[in-house]
Coordinates of C-alpha atoms in Angstrom, one line a residue:
Chain A
M1 CA -0.1 0.2 -0.4
S2 CA 2.0 3.0 -1.4
Y3 CA -0.4 5.9 -2.1
R4 CA -0.2 9.6 -0.4
F5 CA -3.5 11.3 1.2
R6 CA -4.8 13.9 -1.3
T7 CA -5.5 16.8 0.9
D8 CA -3.8 20.4 1.9
L9 CA -4.6 20.7 5.3
K10 CA -2.0 20.7 7.9
W11 CA -3.1 20.3 11.5
S12 CA -1.4 23.3 12.7
D13 CA -4.1 24.8 10.5
A14 CA -6.5 23.7 12.6
T15 CA -5.4 23.7 16.0
P16 CA -6.2 26.5 18.1
K17 CA -3.0 27.7 19.9
E18 CA -4.4 29.1 22.8
A19 CA -6.6 26.2 23.1
F20 CA -3.8 23.8 24.1
F21 CA -1.5 26.3 25.4
N22 CA -3.2 26.7 28.6
R23 CA -2.0 27.9 31.6
R24 CA -0.3 24.7 32.3
Q25 CA 1.6 24.7 29.2
I26 CA 3.6 28.1 29.7
M27 CA 6.7 27.4 31.2
T28 CA 10.0 29.7 30.9
G29 CA 10.9 29.8 27.2
A30 CA 14.0 28.2 27.9
A31 CA 12.0 25.1 29.1
A32 CA 9.8 25.1 26.1
M33 CA 12.9 25.9 23.7
A34 CA 14.1 22.8 25.3
A35 CA 10.7 20.4 24.9
G36 CA 10.7 22.1 20.8
T37 CA 13.9 19.4 20.1
M38 CA 12.5 16.5 21.3
I39 CA 9.5 15.9 18.5
G40 CA 7.2 14.4 20.0
G41 CA 9.2 13.1 22.6
I42 CA 11.6 11.4 20.8
P43 CA 14.8 12.6 20.5
G44 CA 16.8 11.6 16.6
A45 CA 13.1 11.3 15.0
T46 CA 13.0 13.3 12.0
Q47 CA 9.8 15.2 11.2
A48 CA 7.8 14.4 8.2
Q49 CA 5.5 16.8 6.4
A50 CA 2.7 17.6 8.3
F51 CA -0.1 16.0 6.7
G52 CA -3.9 15.0 8.1
V53 CA -7.0 14.2 6.6
P54 CA -9.6 16.9 6.5
I55 CA -11.5 17.6 9.8
E56 CA -13.9 20.0 9.4
R57 CA -14.2 20.3 13.1
E58 CA -11.3 21.9 15.6
A59 CA -9.0 20.1 17.3
N60 CA -10.4 19.5 21.2
S61 CA -7.7 21.0 23.5
L62 CA -5.1 19.1 25.2
D63 CA -7.3 19.9 28.5
D64 CA -10.1 17.7 26.6
I65 CA -7.9 15.2 25.1
T66 CA -5.7 14.9 28.7
S67 CA -9.0 14.8 31.6
Y68 CA -11.2 12.2 29.9
N69 CA -10.0 8.9 28.8
N70 CA -10.7 5.1 29.2
Y71 CA -7.9 3.3 30.3
Y72 CA -9.6 1.0 32.8
E73 CA -6.4 0.1 34.6
F74 CA -6.3 3.3 36.4
G75 CA -10.1 3.1 37.1
T76 CA -13.5 3.3 35.2
G77 CA -14.3 6.6 35.7
K78 CA -13.4 9.3 32.6
G79 CA -11.4 11.2 35.4
D80 CA -9.7 8.0 36.9
P81 CA -6.6 7.9 34.1
K82 CA -5.6 12.1 34.9
E83 CA -6.0 11.5 38.5
N84 CA -4.1 7.4 39.3
A85 CA -1.3 7.7 36.0
G86 CA 0.7 9.9 37.5
D87 CA 2.9 7.1 39.2
L88 CA 3.6 4.9 36.0
V89 CA 7.3 5.0 34.8
T90 CA 7.5 4.9 31.3
D91 CA 11.5 5.6 30.7
P92 CA 13.0 3.2 30.9
W93 CA 10.1 1.3 28.6
V94 CA 11.2 -2.1 27.4
I95 CA 8.8 -3.3 24.0
Q96 CA 9.0 -7.0 23.7
V97 CA 8.9 -7.9 19.7
G98 CA 8.2 -11.3 18.7
G99 CA 6.7 -14.2 17.2
M100 CA 7.0 -14.2 13.3
V101 CA 9.4 -11.5 13.3
D102 CA 13.0 -11.0 11.9
N103 CA 14.5 -9.1 14.3
P104 CA 13.0 -10.2 17.4
G105 CA 13.9 -9.4 20.9
N106 CA 13.5 -6.4 23.1
Y107 CA 13.1 -3.0 22.4
S108 CA 13.2 0.8 24.1
V109 CA 10.8 3.2 22.1
A110 CA 13.8 5.0 20.7
D111 CA 15.2 1.5 19.2
L112 CA 11.6 0.9 17.9
T113 CA 11.3 4.8 16.1
D114 CA 14.7 5.5 15.0
G115 CA 15.2 7.0 12.3
L116 CA 11.7 6.5 11.1
D117 CA 9.7 10.0 10.4
V118 CA 7.1 11.6 12.9
H119 CA 3.6 12.0 11.2
D120 CA 1.7 14.6 12.2
R121 CA -2.1 13.6 12.4
L122 CA -4.9 15.2 13.0
Y123 CA -7.9 12.5 13.1
R124 CA -11.1 12.0 14.2
F125 CA -11.3 9.2 17.8
R126 CA -14.7 7.8 17.9
C127 CA -15.5 5.7 21.3
V128 CA -17.7 3.3 21.2
E129 CA -19.3 4.6 23.9
A130 CA -20.6 7.1 21.3
W131 CA -18.6 9.9 22.2
S132 CA -15.6 11.9 20.0
M133 CA -13.2 14.0 19.7
V134 CA -10.4 15.0 17.5
V135 CA -6.8 14.3 18.3
P136 CA -3.4 16.2 17.0
W137 CA -1.4 12.9 17.2
N138 CA 2.4 12.9 17.1
G139 CA 3.5 9.6 16.2
V140 CA 5.5 7.0 13.6
Q141 CA 3.8 4.6 11.3
L142 CA 2.8 1.2 12.4
G143 CA 4.2 -0.3 9.4
D144 CA 7.4 1.7 9.3
I145 CA 7.9 -0.6 12.5
L146 CA 6.8 -4.0 11.2
N147 CA 9.1 -3.5 8.3
K148 CA 12.2 -2.6 10.7
V149 CA 11.8 -5.5 12.3
G150 CA 11.1 -8.1 9.4
V151 CA 7.6 -9.7 9.1
Q152 CA 8.2 -13.4 8.0
S153 CA 5.3 -14.4 5.0
G154 CA 2.8 -16.6 6.8
A155 CA 2.2 -13.2 9.8
K156 CA -1.1 -12.9 8.7
Y157 CA -2.2 -10.4 12.0
V158 CA -0.5 -8.5 14.6
S159 CA -1.4 -8.2 18.6
F160 CA -0.2 -5.7 21.5
T161 CA -0.3 -6.2 25.1
T162 CA -0.5 -3.3 28.0
A163 CA 1.5 -2.8 31.1
V164 CA -0.4 -4.5 33.8
K165 CA 1.7 -2.8 36.8
P166 CA -0.3 -3.7 40.0
D167 CA 1.9 -1.6 42.1
V168 CA 0.5 1.9 39.8
M169 CA -2.5 0.9 37.9
P170 CA -5.0 0.2 40.6
G171 CA -7.5 -0.7 38.0
V172 CA -6.3 -4.2 37.4
R173 CA -6.6 -4.9 41.1
F174 CA -10.4 -5.6 40.6
P175 CA -11.6 -8.3 37.3
V176 CA -13.0 -5.6 34.8
L177 CA -11.2 -7.0 31.8
D178 CA -9.1 -10.1 32.0
W179 CA -5.4 -8.2 32.5
P180 CA -3.7 -7.3 30.7
Y181 CA -5.4 -5.3 27.6
R182 CA -4.7 -7.3 24.3
E183 CA -5.7 -5.7 21.1
G184 CA -5.2 -7.0 17.8
L185 CA -4.9 -5.8 13.8
R186 CA -4.7 -8.0 10.5
L187 CA -2.0 -7.7 9.1
D188 CA -3.0 -4.9 6.0
E189 CA -5.0 -3.2 8.9
A190 CA -1.4 -2.7 11.1
M191 CA 0.5 -2.0 7.4
H192 CA -1.8 0.5 6.5
P193 CA -0.5 4.2 6.6
L194 CA -3.4 6.1 8.7
T195 CA -2.4 3.4 11.5
L196 CA 0.0 4.9 13.9
L197 CA 2.4 4.3 17.2
A198 CA 1.7 7.4 18.5
T199 CA 4.4 9.0 20.9
G200 CA 2.8 12.1 21.1
I201 CA -0.1 14.5 21.0
Y202 CA 0.3 18.6 20.6
D203 CA 3.7 18.2 19.9
E204 CA 4.3 17.1 23.7
P205 CA 5.2 13.3 25.0
L206 CA 2.1 11.4 25.8
Y207 CA 0.4 11.7 29.4
N208 CA 0.6 8.5 30.7
Q209 CA -3.4 8.3 30.5
N210 CA -3.0 8.9 27.3
G211 CA -0.6 5.6 27.0
A212 CA 2.6 7.2 26.7
P213 CA 4.7 6.2 26.0
I214 CA 3.7 4.5 23.2
R215 CA 0.2 3.6 21.9
L216 CA -1.3 2.2 19.0
V217 CA -3.6 5.3 17.0
V218 CA -6.6 3.2 14.6
P219 CA -8.8 6.6 13.9
W220 CA -11.4 4.2 11.8
K221 CA -12.0 2.0 14.4
Y222 CA -13.2 2.4 17.9
G223 CA -11.4 3.6 20.4
F224 CA -10.1 0.7 22.7
K225 CA -8.3 -0.6 19.9
S226 CA -6.0 1.5 19.9
I227 CA -4.3 0.4 22.9
K228 CA -2.2 2.0 25.1
A229 CA 1.1 2.0 27.5
I230 CA 2.6 -0.9 25.0
V231 CA 5.0 -3.8 26.8
T232 CA 5.0 -6.6 23.9
I233 CA 3.7 -6.4 19.7
N234 CA 3.6 -10.2 18.3
L235 CA 3.7 -11.3 14.8
T236 CA 1.3 -14.2 14.5
D237 CA -1.1 -16.6 11.6
E238 CA -3.6 -16.7 14.2
E239 CA -6.1 -14.3 14.8
P240 CA -5.3 -12.7 18.7
D241 CA -7.6 -12.5 21.4
T242 CA -8.7 -9.4 21.9
S243 CA -9.5 -7.8 25.9
W244 CA -13.5 -6.9 24.9
N245 CA -14.0 -9.4 23.0
L246 CA -13.4 -11.7 25.5
A247 CA -15.1 -10.0 28.1
N248 CA -18.4 -9.9 25.3
A249 CA -18.1 -11.2 22.1
R250 CA -21.8 -10.4 21.6
E251 CA -21.0 -6.3 22.2
Y252 CA -17.8 -6.0 20.3
G253 CA -16.0 -8.2 17.3
F254 CA -12.6 -8.6 16.4
Y255 CA -12.7 -5.7 13.7
S256 CA -14.7 -3.0 15.9
N257 CA -14.4 -0.8 12.4
V258 CA -16.5 2.5 13.5
N259 CA -20.1 1.8 11.6
P260 CA -22.9 4.0 12.1
Q261 CA -25.1 1.5 10.8
V262 CA -24.2 -1.4 12.8
D263 CA -25.6 -0.7 16.5
H264 CA -23.8 -1.4 19.3
P265 CA -26.2 -4.1 21.8
R266 CA -26.8 -1.3 24.0
W267 CA -27.0 1.7 22.4
S268 CA -26.7 3.2 18.4
Q269 CA -24.1 3.8 16.6
A270 CA -25.5 6.6 14.3
T271 CA -24.8 9.5 16.2
E272 CA -22.0 10.5 18.5
R273 CA -21.8 13.9 21.2
P274 CA -18.3 15.6 20.2
I275 CA -16.6 16.0 23.4
G276 CA -15.6 19.7 24.7
G277 CA -19.0 21.5 22.8
G278 CA -20.4 22.3 26.7
L279 CA -23.7 21.6 28.5
F280 CA -25.9 22.0 24.7
A281 CA -23.7 20.4 22.1
K282 CA -25.6 19.0 19.2
R283 CA -25.2 15.3 18.4
I284 CA -23.2 14.7 14.9
E285 CA -23.6 12.0 12.4
T286 CA -21.2 9.3 12.7
L287 CA -19.6 8.2 9.8
M288 CA -18.6 5.3 8.3
F289 CA -15.0 4.3 8.7
N290 CA -15.4 7.4 10.9
G291 CA -14.4 9.2 8.0
Y292 CA -12.3 7.6 6.4
A293 CA -13.9 5.1 4.3
D294 CA -12.2 6.6 0.9
E295 CA -8.7 5.2 3.1
V296 CA -9.7 1.8 4.4
A297 CA -13.1 0.8 2.8
S298 CA -11.3 -1.1 0.1
M299 CA -9.5 -3.6 3.0
Y300 CA -12.4 -5.1 4.1
E301 CA -14.3 -5.8 0.4
G302 CA -16.3 -8.9 0.1
M303 CA -16.7 -9.2 3.9
D304 CA -20.6 -8.2 5.8
L305 CA -19.6 -6.0 8.4
S306 CA -23.0 -6.3 9.8
V307 CA -21.7 -10.0 10.8
D308 CA -17.5 -9.1 11.0
I309 CA -17.7 -6.7 13.3
Chain B
M1 CA -38.7 -10.0 63.4
A2 CA -37.2 -9.3 67.0
K3 CA -37.2 -5.1 67.4
T4 CA -34.2 -3.4 69.3
T5 CA -33.3 -0.4 70.3
L6 CA -30.0 1.0 71.0
P7 CA -29.1 3.5 73.6
G8 CA -29.9 6.3 72.4
A9 CA -32.3 6.2 69.8
Q10 CA -35.1 7.3 72.2
K11 CA -33.8 10.0 73.0
L12 CA -32.9 10.8 69.2
N13 CA -37.1 10.0 68.0
G14 CA -37.0 12.9 71.0
W15 CA -35.4 15.6 68.9
L16 CA -36.3 14.6 66.1
R17 CA -39.9 14.8 66.7
K18 CA -39.1 19.0 66.8
V19 CA -37.8 18.5 62.6
P20 CA -39.9 18.3 60.4
A21 CA -39.7 16.9 56.6
W22 CA -40.4 20.2 54.3
P23 CA -37.2 21.4 54.4
I24 CA -36.6 18.5 52.7
Y25 CA -37.5 19.2 49.5
L26 CA -35.9 22.3 50.0
I27 CA -32.9 21.0 50.6
A28 CA -33.6 18.6 47.8
V29 CA -33.3 21.5 45.3
L30 CA -29.8 22.4 45.6
P31 CA -26.9 19.7 43.9
P32 CA -29.0 19.7 40.8
A33 CA -28.8 23.3 41.0
W34 CA -25.2 22.5 41.8
Y35 CA -25.1 20.4 38.8
L36 CA -26.7 23.1 36.5
Y37 CA -24.1 25.6 38.0
Q38 CA -21.1 23.6 37.7
G39 CA -21.9 22.6 34.5
L40 CA -22.3 25.9 33.0
T41 CA -18.9 27.2 34.2
G42 CA -17.0 23.7 33.3
G43 CA -17.1 22.2 37.0
L44 CA -18.2 19.2 35.6
G45 CA -15.2 18.2 33.6
V46 CA -15.1 17.9 29.4
D47 CA -18.2 15.8 29.7
P48 CA -21.2 17.7 31.8
V49 CA -23.8 16.1 30.0
K50 CA -22.6 12.9 30.9
A51 CA -21.7 13.9 34.5
M52 CA -24.7 15.9 34.8
E53 CA -26.8 12.9 33.6
H54 CA -24.8 10.0 35.6
A55 CA -24.8 12.0 39.2
L56 CA -28.2 12.6 38.8
G57 CA -29.3 8.6 38.2
L58 CA -26.5 7.9 41.2
L59 CA -28.4 11.0 43.6
A60 CA -31.8 8.7 42.7
L61 CA -31.3 5.7 43.3
Q62 CA -29.2 6.6 47.0
V63 CA -32.1 8.7 48.0
L64 CA -34.5 5.7 47.0
V65 CA -32.2 3.4 48.7
A66 CA -32.3 5.5 51.8
T67 CA -36.2 5.1 51.6
L68 CA -35.6 1.4 51.5
L69 CA -33.6 1.7 55.3
V70 CA -36.3 3.3 57.5
T71 CA -38.0 0.2 58.0
P72 CA -35.1 -1.8 59.1
L73 CA -33.8 1.1 61.1
R74 CA -36.2 1.1 63.1
T75 CA -37.1 -2.3 63.4
Y76 CA -32.6 -2.8 64.0
T77 CA -32.0 0.2 66.1
G78 CA -35.2 2.2 67.1
L79 CA -34.6 4.9 65.1
N80 CA -37.7 6.1 63.6
L81 CA -37.2 7.8 60.3
I82 CA -41.0 7.3 59.2
K83 CA -42.2 10.7 59.2
Y84 CA -39.0 11.6 56.6
R85 CA -39.6 8.7 54.3
R86 CA -42.6 10.6 52.0
A87 CA -40.2 13.6 51.8
L88 CA -36.9 11.2 50.4
G89 CA -39.6 9.0 48.1
L90 CA -40.6 12.3 46.0
V91 CA -37.2 13.9 46.3
G92 CA -35.4 10.4 44.3
F93 CA -38.4 10.6 42.7
F94 CA -37.8 14.0 41.7
Y95 CA -34.3 13.3 40.8
V96 CA -35.6 9.9 38.3
V97 CA -37.5 13.1 36.4
L98 CA -34.3 15.7 36.1
H99 CA -31.8 12.3 35.0
L100 CA -34.6 11.8 32.7
T101 CA -34.9 14.8 31.7
V102 CA -30.9 15.7 30.9
W103 CA -30.8 12.3 29.1
W104 CA -33.8 13.1 27.0
V105 CA -33.0 16.9 26.1
L106 CA -29.3 17.7 26.4
D107 CA -28.0 13.6 25.7
V108 CA -30.1 12.3 23.2
Q109 CA -31.9 15.0 21.7
L110 CA -34.4 13.2 19.6
L111 CA -37.3 11.9 20.8
S112 CA -37.1 9.4 17.6
E113 CA -34.1 8.0 19.1
V114 CA -35.2 8.6 23.1
W115 CA -37.9 6.3 21.9
K116 CA -35.6 3.6 19.6
D117 CA -33.8 3.5 22.8
I118 CA -36.7 2.2 25.1
V119 CA -37.2 -0.2 22.8
K120 CA -34.4 -1.3 21.8
R121 CA -32.0 -1.2 24.9
P122 CA -33.0 -3.4 27.9
Y123 CA -31.1 -1.6 29.9
I124 CA -33.2 1.7 28.9
T125 CA -36.4 -0.6 29.1
I126 CA -35.8 -1.8 32.6
G127 CA -34.8 2.0 33.4
M128 CA -37.8 3.2 32.2
G129 CA -39.8 0.0 33.4
A130 CA -38.4 1.6 37.2
F131 CA -40.0 5.1 36.3
L132 CA -43.4 3.8 34.9
L133 CA -43.5 1.6 38.3
L134 CA -42.8 5.3 40.2
I135 CA -45.1 7.2 39.2
P136 CA -48.2 5.9 40.5
L137 CA -46.2 6.0 44.3
A138 CA -45.1 9.5 43.4
I139 CA -48.6 10.9 42.5
T140 CA -50.4 8.6 46.0
S141 CA -47.5 10.4 48.1
N142 CA -50.1 12.2 50.0
N143 CA -52.8 11.6 52.9
R144 CA -55.7 12.8 50.5
S145 CA -54.4 9.5 48.5
I146 CA -54.6 7.3 51.3
R147 CA -57.7 7.7 52.7
K148 CA -59.2 7.8 49.4
V149 CA -58.1 4.2 48.6
G150 CA -57.6 3.3 52.3
P151 CA -54.2 2.2 54.4
L152 CA -54.3 -1.3 52.8
V153 CA -54.6 -0.9 49.3
W154 CA -52.1 2.2 49.5
K155 CA -49.6 0.2 50.8
R156 CA -49.6 -2.6 48.3
I157 CA -49.5 0.0 45.6
H158 CA -46.4 1.2 47.7
M159 CA -45.0 -1.9 48.0
L160 CA -44.2 -1.0 43.7
A161 CA -40.9 0.6 45.3
Y162 CA -39.6 -3.3 45.7
P163 CA -39.3 -4.1 41.9
A164 CA -38.6 -0.2 41.1
I165 CA -35.6 0.5 43.1
L166 CA -34.3 -3.1 42.1
L167 CA -34.7 -2.7 38.1
G168 CA -33.2 0.5 38.7
A169 CA -29.9 -0.6 40.3
V170 CA -30.0 -3.5 37.5
H171 CA -30.0 -0.2 35.2
F172 CA -26.9 0.5 36.7
V173 CA -25.2 -2.0 37.0
W174 CA -26.1 -3.0 33.5
L175 CA -25.3 0.5 31.1
R176 CA -21.9 -0.2 32.8
K177 CA -19.1 -1.4 30.2
G178 CA -17.9 -5.1 31.8
F179 CA -18.7 -6.1 35.8
Q180 CA -17.9 -2.8 37.6
L181 CA -17.8 -2.8 41.3
E182 CA -19.9 -0.2 42.2
P183 CA -23.1 -1.0 40.6
L184 CA -22.8 -4.3 41.7
L185 CA -22.5 -2.9 45.6
Y186 CA -25.7 -0.7 45.3
L187 CA -27.3 -4.2 43.4
A188 CA -25.9 -6.2 46.3
G189 CA -27.6 -3.4 48.8
I190 CA -30.5 -3.3 47.4
I191 CA -31.1 -7.6 47.2
L192 CA -29.8 -7.6 50.5
L193 CA -32.6 -5.0 51.7
L194 CA -35.2 -6.9 50.2
V195 CA -34.7 -10.2 51.5
I196 CA -34.8 -9.1 55.4
R197 CA -38.5 -7.9 54.3
I198 CA -39.0 -11.3 52.1
E199 CA -37.6 -13.0 55.7
W200 CA -40.0 -10.5 57.8
K201 CA -43.0 -11.5 56.3
R202 CA -42.4 -15.2 56.4
R203 CA -41.7 -15.3 60.3
R204 CA -44.7 -13.3 60.6
A205 CA -46.5 -16.0 58.5
V206 CA -45.2 -18.8 60.6
A207 CA -46.3 -16.7 63.7

């Protein structure tokens, strides 16, 4: 897959600076300069030209993005991750790459991303709970990383797991899910240029509550597919287990592509509530593949998307 | 049921004789007013609609559970709060109505979608069922109704509180993703409060 996205929109055009330069971010100029030399928290990585898929909504503020999170390892409340994630140590961080790869082993975030293009991507983010945000990510394409570690022929899926650290993750002491959190993609989905491993938001390193130090972003799928704080990446030839599918297969499928025509059994997926609009925000229509149909629909040709949810 | 009176309960009851129930109605307005103020000024976080909807729903459940505590408290401690029960019940109903209003007007927004949700989503169907069961209770929560239908029938009607509150707890458990501790604790507590009533009835039948 080697096409380029047709757009002249840069996310910097859509990002209101004042929205994210809130009080907390305005530090001394020197500190800001120092932060600026680290792009998305990755030393040594080069910045690729900014581009994204046109979005008619403004990006959410950093405050929205960092205070409203589903990250059950830190609690099931939306504000719990912000409150509880502070003690997670994300440096050093080891990502175990294994399975059907040429170069298995333990990698640091820098090892994995070194030399790869860092992209700025303004993506819609649609939660299965029918709320949505627009997030300016910084990250590398998962496909670039997979090419780097060398995918062996015969591999068909990629699986990921999130860290489990009971001493700093109060949520894992209660079996809401079967920990560790697990997610997976088909190899073509993983290699798709839209699929990111994000390391930053708004040119800042990821906050812990957003999945620091490195997380998946698959913008055409419901948010729970975009697994946070990744500690293993595994290439397999069998469809991997995924956490929400294990918890409730009727409600959460392996693919979990955003699809306004297929309702979640407990709520409609036809519309979504944009976060950040206040008490009287209007609902908006949910788009097929979250608005990325032109880019990704071809991967699902011949599949019945009301069955392969 | 063995009635017990803890030391101090009688004294407390004596004081409470001087405390009327009507201030409960005034105090009850404060939490929703506070939520509204917070929602308008950013105090409810980045998703004020859900925050308000959930806060009102939880508050309704808590107040309705309090109505179930009145009789066991009298039985097991001698503390008599019965004169406040009507006010608590009506306040609980008031919060349920506000919870529904926020859900409809601010969250779902379209009446057609509201109807679809009620029909298609079991946890919403259950919540709505609980609301419907509460309506006759709210309408008859006055002395005139007791006189009109007679105390025995009135008591029967008000037993609808049991299934209504149980359904409210089921609604709470069901709406969360996965099985979560908080709603399960509410459900367990409510089941316990209902089971002791069944036990009382059984013992009365035996005796």
